Amino acid sequence: MKRRLSSLDRVTLDLSAPKRPLVISMGDPAGIGPEVTAKAWQALRQGPTPFCVLGDPALYSSVQTQVIKDVSEAVEIFDEALPIFQGFEAPGVVPGQPNPTYAGVILSAIERGVDLVLSGQALALVTAPIAKSVVMAAGFSHPGHTEFLGALLSTTPFDQTRGPVMMLAVDGLRVIPVTIHCALAEVPSRLTQEAIIHAAIVTAEALKRDLGLTAPRLVIAALNPHAGEDGAFGDEEGRIIAPAVAALKAKGLKVRGPLPADSLFHTEARATFDAAICMYHDQALIPLKALDFWGGTNATLGLPIIRTSPDHGTGFDIAGRGIARPESMIAAIQMAAAMAHGRMNQ
């Protein structure tokens, strides 16, 4: 089941360049990450971008695997076997039964993946899903992957606008939530001009640098119904969002808003912008998942490395049953390759 590079991957892969593999961190070994990764390899093994897994070979026994000692080995063997980078054993895993025992190896795989990309040995990092409740046993204190990666890379020299900013994408829509993992009641107090401006600038820079859009068109969603109806339904639009939009225009960005969210995502509206800056999690995720529930990709913008992830969780309830769908992992792999090559071609 090959997925073509879509409009969210507007870049031509340079197949003449020396190949480096992507790396995929295993995520929670008791979840569906290993299954969808194995299925993604089956779908993409004849494709242009090899990858290797940072995980336990026993988790991928549904396909042919080969343990490697150097990620460069993945390039030569990829079409015959799923390459597994040694050193991430997780013995005794029971699918569907998360276990804090594996917290250390889960986080180690992510950290090693970051190191491999930063050192130039790998092209990009794709992360399989983790469960916060499991990795907290190893001292994990972040709301999710995005914030963890931002902390890992916070001291890394990088001359572009810094993230981390979360972008979710499907064919035809990219969304960026300004506030992410917090209660809906907390959103108004967390929403600031600075946060909106930061999300928009990082997004615009990433769309230019990593996806080849020379002049990205951004829209800024309102928070309240009818964009606040001139203050009748809330004052955040006039007090926070509109000044942020004005500041972004003054910086030369192509930006419109605040626009009512209920009319922002229909077909004709989506054709007028390249990304939508949304005020909270569900405002961004509901239209995205309505368009393509199975194929969404999560990308972290504003980092010195390329990182993507499937837009789904660990799926403990279906782990080990062989029914997990790999479309989102396939999309995440293809988007990581496209973004990495886009950055290389700058």
Coordinates of C-alpha atoms in Angstrom, one line a residue:
M1 CA 0.0 0.0 0.0
K2 CA 2.3 2.8 -1.2
R3 CA 1.1 6.3 -0.5
R4 CA 2.2 8.9 -3.1
L5 CA 3.9 12.1 -2.0
S6 CA 1.0 14.5 -1.7
S7 CA 0.5 18.2 -1.6
L8 CA 1.7 18.3 2.0
D9 CA 5.1 17.1 0.7
R10 CA 5.8 19.7 -2.0
V11 CA 9.4 18.8 -2.7
T12 CA 11.2 16.7 -5.3
L13 CA 13.4 14.0 -3.8
D14 CA 17.1 14.2 -4.9
L15 CA 17.7 10.5 -5.6
S16 CA 21.2 11.3 -6.9
A17 CA 22.4 12.4 -3.4
P18 CA 24.1 9.9 -1.1
K19 CA 21.5 8.0 0.8
R20 CA 21.1 8.0 4.5
P21 CA 18.4 6.2 6.3
L22 CA 15.7 7.5 8.4
V23 CA 15.5 6.2 12.0
I24 CA 12.3 5.1 13.7
S25 CA 12.2 4.9 17.5
M26 CA 10.1 1.9 18.6
G27 CA 7.7 3.8 20.9
D28 CA 6.0 1.8 23.5
P29 CA 6.8 -1.9 22.8
A30 CA 3.4 -3.0 24.1
G31 CA 1.6 -0.7 21.7
I32 CA 0.9 -0.8 18.0
G33 CA 4.2 1.0 17.0
P34 CA 6.1 -2.1 16.1
E35 CA 3.2 -3.5 14.1
V36 CA 2.6 -0.4 12.0
T37 CA 6.3 0.0 11.5
A38 CA 6.6 -3.5 10.1
K39 CA 3.7 -2.9 7.9
A40 CA 5.2 0.4 6.7
W41 CA 8.4 -1.5 5.8
Q42 CA 6.4 -4.0 3.7
A43 CA 4.7 -1.1 1.9
L44 CA 7.8 1.0 1.3
R45 CA 10.7 -1.5 1.0
Q46 CA 11.0 -0.9 -2.7
G47 CA 10.9 2.9 -2.3
P48 CA 13.6 5.6 -2.4
T49 CA 14.0 6.1 1.4
P50 CA 15.3 3.3 3.6
F51 CA 14.9 3.4 7.3
C52 CA 16.0 1.4 10.3
V53 CA 14.3 0.8 13.7
L54 CA 15.7 1.5 17.1
G55 CA 13.9 -1.3 18.9
D56 CA 13.9 -5.0 19.9
P57 CA 14.1 -7.4 16.9
A58 CA 11.6 -9.7 18.6
L59 CA 8.9 -7.0 18.3
Y60 CA 9.1 -7.2 14.5
S61 CA 8.9 -10.9 14.0
S62 CA 6.0 -10.6 11.5
V63 CA 8.6 -9.6 8.8
Q64 CA 12.1 -10.4 7.8
T65 CA 14.6 -8.5 10.0
Q66 CA 18.3 -8.0 10.2
V67 CA 20.3 -6.6 13.1
I68 CA 22.8 -3.9 12.1
K69 CA 25.6 -2.2 14.0
D70 CA 25.8 0.9 11.9
V71 CA 22.8 2.8 10.5
S72 CA 24.5 3.0 7.1
E73 CA 24.0 -0.7 6.7
A74 CA 20.3 -0.1 6.4
V75 CA 20.7 1.3 2.9
E76 CA 21.9 -2.0 1.4
I77 CA 19.6 -4.4 3.1
F78 CA 16.4 -2.4 3.2
D79 CA 14.6 -4.1 0.3
E80 CA 15.3 -7.5 1.7
A81 CA 14.9 -7.1 5.5
L82 CA 13.8 -4.5 8.0
P83 CA 17.0 -3.2 9.6
I84 CA 17.1 -3.2 13.4
F85 CA 19.8 -1.1 15.1
Q86 CA 21.2 -3.1 18.0
G87 CA 21.0 -2.1 21.6
F88 CA 17.3 -1.6 22.4
E89 CA 16.1 -4.9 23.8
A90 CA 12.8 -5.1 25.6
P91 CA 12.4 -8.7 26.7
G92 CA 9.1 -10.2 27.8
V93 CA 6.8 -7.6 26.2
V94 CA 3.1 -8.5 26.3
P95 CA 1.1 -6.7 23.6
G96 CA -1.6 -4.5 25.0
Q97 CA -0.1 -4.5 28.5
P98 CA 2.0 -1.3 29.1
N99 CA 4.8 -1.8 31.6
P100 CA 7.0 0.9 33.2
T101 CA 9.9 -1.5 33.1
Y102 CA 10.4 -0.4 29.5
A103 CA 10.4 3.3 30.2
G104 CA 14.2 3.5 30.0
V105 CA 14.6 1.8 26.7
I106 CA 11.7 3.8 25.2
L107 CA 13.3 7.1 26.0
S108 CA 16.8 5.8 25.1
A109 CA 15.6 5.0 21.6
I110 CA 14.3 8.6 21.2
E111 CA 17.5 10.1 22.5
R112 CA 19.6 7.9 20.3
G113 CA 17.5 8.8 17.3
V114 CA 18.1 12.5 18.0
D115 CA 21.9 11.8 18.2
L116 CA 22.0 9.9 15.0
V117 CA 20.3 12.7 13.1
L118 CA 22.3 15.5 14.7
S119 CA 25.5 13.7 13.8
G120 CA 24.5 13.3 10.2
Q121 CA 24.3 9.5 10.2
A122 CA 20.6 9.5 9.7
L123 CA 18.4 11.7 7.6
A124 CA 15.5 12.2 10.0
L125 CA 13.7 10.8 13.0
V126 CA 10.2 9.2 13.0
T127 CA 8.9 8.4 16.5
A128 CA 6.4 5.7 17.2
P129 CA 3.8 6.5 19.8
I130 CA 4.6 6.5 23.6
A131 CA 2.3 6.6 26.6
K132 CA 3.2 9.3 29.1
S133 CA 2.0 7.2 32.1
V134 CA 4.6 4.6 31.2
V135 CA 7.7 6.8 30.6
M136 CA 7.0 8.9 33.7
A137 CA 8.7 6.0 35.6
A138 CA 12.0 7.1 34.0
G139 CA 11.6 10.7 35.1
F140 CA 9.7 11.9 32.0
S141 CA 8.0 15.2 32.9
H142 CA 6.9 16.5 29.5
P143 CA 3.4 16.7 28.1
G144 CA 4.5 14.7 25.0
H145 CA 7.1 14.0 22.4
T146 CA 7.1 17.5 21.0
E147 CA 8.1 19.1 24.3
F148 CA 10.6 16.4 25.1
L149 CA 12.4 16.9 21.8
G150 CA 12.4 20.6 22.3
A151 CA 14.1 20.1 25.7
L152 CA 16.6 17.6 24.2
L153 CA 17.6 20.1 21.5
S154 CA 17.2 23.4 23.5
T155 CA 21.0 24.0 23.6
T156 CA 21.8 22.9 20.1
P157 CA 23.1 25.6 17.8
F158 CA 20.5 26.4 15.1
D159 CA 20.3 29.5 13.1
Q160 CA 16.6 29.3 12.2
T161 CA 13.6 30.2 14.2
R162 CA 13.3 27.9 17.1
G163 CA 10.4 25.6 17.9
P164 CA 9.2 23.3 19.0
V165 CA 5.9 23.9 17.2
M166 CA 3.5 21.0 16.4
M167 CA 2.1 20.7 12.9
L168 CA -0.5 18.1 12.0
A169 CA -0.9 17.4 8.3
V170 CA -3.0 15.4 5.8
D171 CA -3.3 15.8 2.1
G172 CA -4.8 19.3 1.6
L173 CA -4.6 20.6 5.2
R174 CA -1.9 21.6 7.7
V175 CA -2.9 22.8 11.1
I176 CA -0.8 24.2 14.0
P177 CA -2.4 24.4 17.5
V178 CA -1.0 27.3 19.6
T179 CA -2.1 25.7 22.8
I180 CA -1.8 21.9 22.9
H181 CA -2.1 19.6 25.9
C182 CA -4.2 21.5 28.4
A183 CA -7.7 21.7 29.6
L184 CA -10.1 23.7 27.4
A185 CA -10.8 26.0 30.4
E186 CA -7.1 26.9 30.5
V187 CA -6.9 28.0 26.8
P188 CA -7.9 31.7 27.2
S189 CA -5.3 32.3 29.9
R190 CA -2.6 30.5 28.0
L191 CA -3.3 32.3 24.8
T192 CA -1.0 35.3 24.2
Q193 CA 0.1 37.5 21.3
E194 CA 3.6 36.2 21.7
A195 CA 2.5 32.5 21.5
I196 CA 0.5 33.2 18.3
I197 CA 3.3 35.2 16.7
H198 CA 5.9 32.5 17.6
A199 CA 3.8 29.7 16.2
A200 CA 3.2 31.5 12.9
I201 CA 6.8 32.6 12.4
V202 CA 8.2 29.1 13.1
T203 CA 5.5 27.6 10.7
A204 CA 6.3 30.1 7.9
E205 CA 10.0 29.4 8.2
A206 CA 9.5 25.7 8.2
L207 CA 7.2 25.7 5.2
K208 CA 9.8 27.6 3.3
R209 CA 12.9 25.7 4.5
D210 CA 11.5 22.2 4.6
L211 CA 8.6 22.0 2.1
G212 CA 9.7 24.5 -0.5
L213 CA 6.9 27.0 -0.2
T214 CA 8.5 30.4 -1.1
A215 CA 5.7 32.6 0.3
P216 CA 3.5 30.6 2.7
R217 CA 0.0 31.7 3.2
L218 CA -1.2 31.5 6.8
V219 CA -4.7 32.0 8.3
I220 CA -5.3 32.6 12.0
A221 CA -8.4 31.1 13.5
A222 CA -10.5 33.0 16.0
L223 CA -11.1 31.5 19.5
N224 CA -14.7 32.4 20.0
P225 CA -17.8 31.8 17.8
H226 CA -18.2 34.3 15.0
A227 CA -14.7 35.6 15.8
G228 CA -16.1 37.1 19.0
E229 CA -19.0 39.0 17.2
D230 CA -17.3 42.3 18.0
G231 CA -16.8 41.4 21.6
A232 CA -20.3 40.0 22.3
F233 CA -18.9 36.5 22.6
G234 CA -15.5 37.2 24.1
D235 CA -12.7 39.8 23.7
E236 CA -9.7 37.5 22.9
E237 CA -10.0 38.3 19.2
G238 CA -9.6 42.1 19.6
R239 CA -7.3 42.0 22.6
I240 CA -4.9 39.1 21.6
I241 CA -5.4 37.6 18.2
A242 CA -5.9 40.7 16.0
P243 CA -2.9 42.5 17.4
A244 CA -0.8 39.3 16.8
V245 CA -2.0 39.2 13.1
A246 CA -1.1 42.9 12.7
A247 CA 2.4 42.2 14.1
L248 CA 2.8 39.3 11.7
K249 CA 1.8 41.4 8.7
A250 CA 4.3 44.1 9.8
K251 CA 7.0 41.4 9.7
G252 CA 6.1 40.7 6.0
L253 CA 4.2 37.4 6.5
K254 CA 1.2 36.6 4.3
V255 CA -1.4 36.2 7.0
R256 CA -5.2 36.7 7.5
G257 CA -7.3 36.6 10.6
P258 CA -8.8 36.2 13.1
L259 CA -11.3 34.1 11.0
P260 CA -14.3 32.2 12.4
A261 CA -13.2 28.5 12.7
D262 CA -16.6 27.1 11.6
S263 CA -16.0 28.5 8.1
L264 CA -12.3 28.0 7.8
F265 CA -12.0 24.4 6.7
H266 CA -14.4 23.7 3.9
T267 CA -12.9 22.8 0.5
E268 CA -12.9 26.3 -1.1
A269 CA -11.5 27.9 2.1
R270 CA -8.6 25.4 2.4
A271 CA -7.5 26.3 -1.2
T272 CA -6.7 29.8 0.0
F273 CA -4.0 29.0 2.6
D274 CA -1.1 26.7 3.2
A275 CA -1.5 26.3 7.0
A276 CA -3.9 27.3 9.7
I277 CA -2.8 28.5 13.1
C278 CA -5.5 27.3 15.5
M279 CA -6.0 28.4 19.1
Y280 CA -6.4 25.0 20.7
H281 CA -6.0 21.3 20.2
D282 CA -9.4 20.2 19.1
Q283 CA -10.0 23.2 16.9
A284 CA -7.0 22.0 14.8
L285 CA -7.5 18.2 15.1
I286 CA -11.2 17.8 14.4
P287 CA -11.1 19.1 10.8
L288 CA -7.9 17.3 10.1
K289 CA -9.2 13.9 11.3
A290 CA -12.6 14.5 9.6
L291 CA -10.6 14.8 6.3
D292 CA -8.4 11.8 6.8
F293 CA -8.7 10.0 10.1
W294 CA -6.1 7.3 9.3
G295 CA -3.4 9.2 7.4
G296 CA -2.5 12.2 9.6
T297 CA 1.1 13.1 10.3
N298 CA 2.6 15.0 13.2
A299 CA 5.7 17.0 12.5
T300 CA 7.7 19.1 15.0
L301 CA 8.7 22.4 13.4
G302 CA 11.6 24.7 14.4
L303 CA 14.1 22.0 15.3
P304 CA 17.6 21.5 14.0
I305 CA 16.5 18.0 13.0
I306 CA 13.5 16.7 11.1
R307 CA 11.0 14.8 13.2
T308 CA 7.6 13.3 12.3
S309 CA 5.3 10.9 13.9
P310 CA 2.0 9.1 13.2
D311 CA -1.0 11.0 14.4
H312 CA -2.3 8.4 16.7
G313 CA -1.6 6.9 20.1
T314 CA -0.2 3.6 21.3
G315 CA -3.4 1.6 20.6
F316 CA -3.0 -0.8 23.6
D317 CA -6.6 -2.0 23.0
I318 CA -5.7 -3.5 19.6
A319 CA -2.0 -4.2 20.1
G320 CA -1.0 -7.8 19.1
R321 CA -4.1 -8.5 17.1
G322 CA -2.7 -7.7 13.7
I323 CA -5.3 -5.2 12.8
A324 CA -3.5 -1.8 13.3
R325 CA -3.6 0.3 10.2
P326 CA -0.2 1.7 9.0
E327 CA -1.3 4.6 6.9
S328 CA -0.3 7.2 9.4
M329 CA 3.1 5.7 9.9
I330 CA 3.6 5.5 6.1
A331 CA 2.7 9.1 5.8
A332 CA 5.0 10.1 8.6
I333 CA 7.9 8.3 7.0
Q334 CA 7.2 9.9 3.6
M335 CA 6.8 13.3 5.1
A336 CA 10.1 13.0 7.1
A337 CA 11.9 12.1 3.9
A338 CA 10.4 14.9 1.9
M339 CA 11.1 17.5 4.6
A340 CA 14.7 16.3 5.1
H341 CA 15.4 16.4 1.4
G342 CA 13.8 19.8 1.2
R343 CA 16.1 21.1 3.9
M344 CA 19.1 19.6 2.2
N345 CA 18.2 21.3 -1.1
Q346 CA 18.1 24.8 0.4

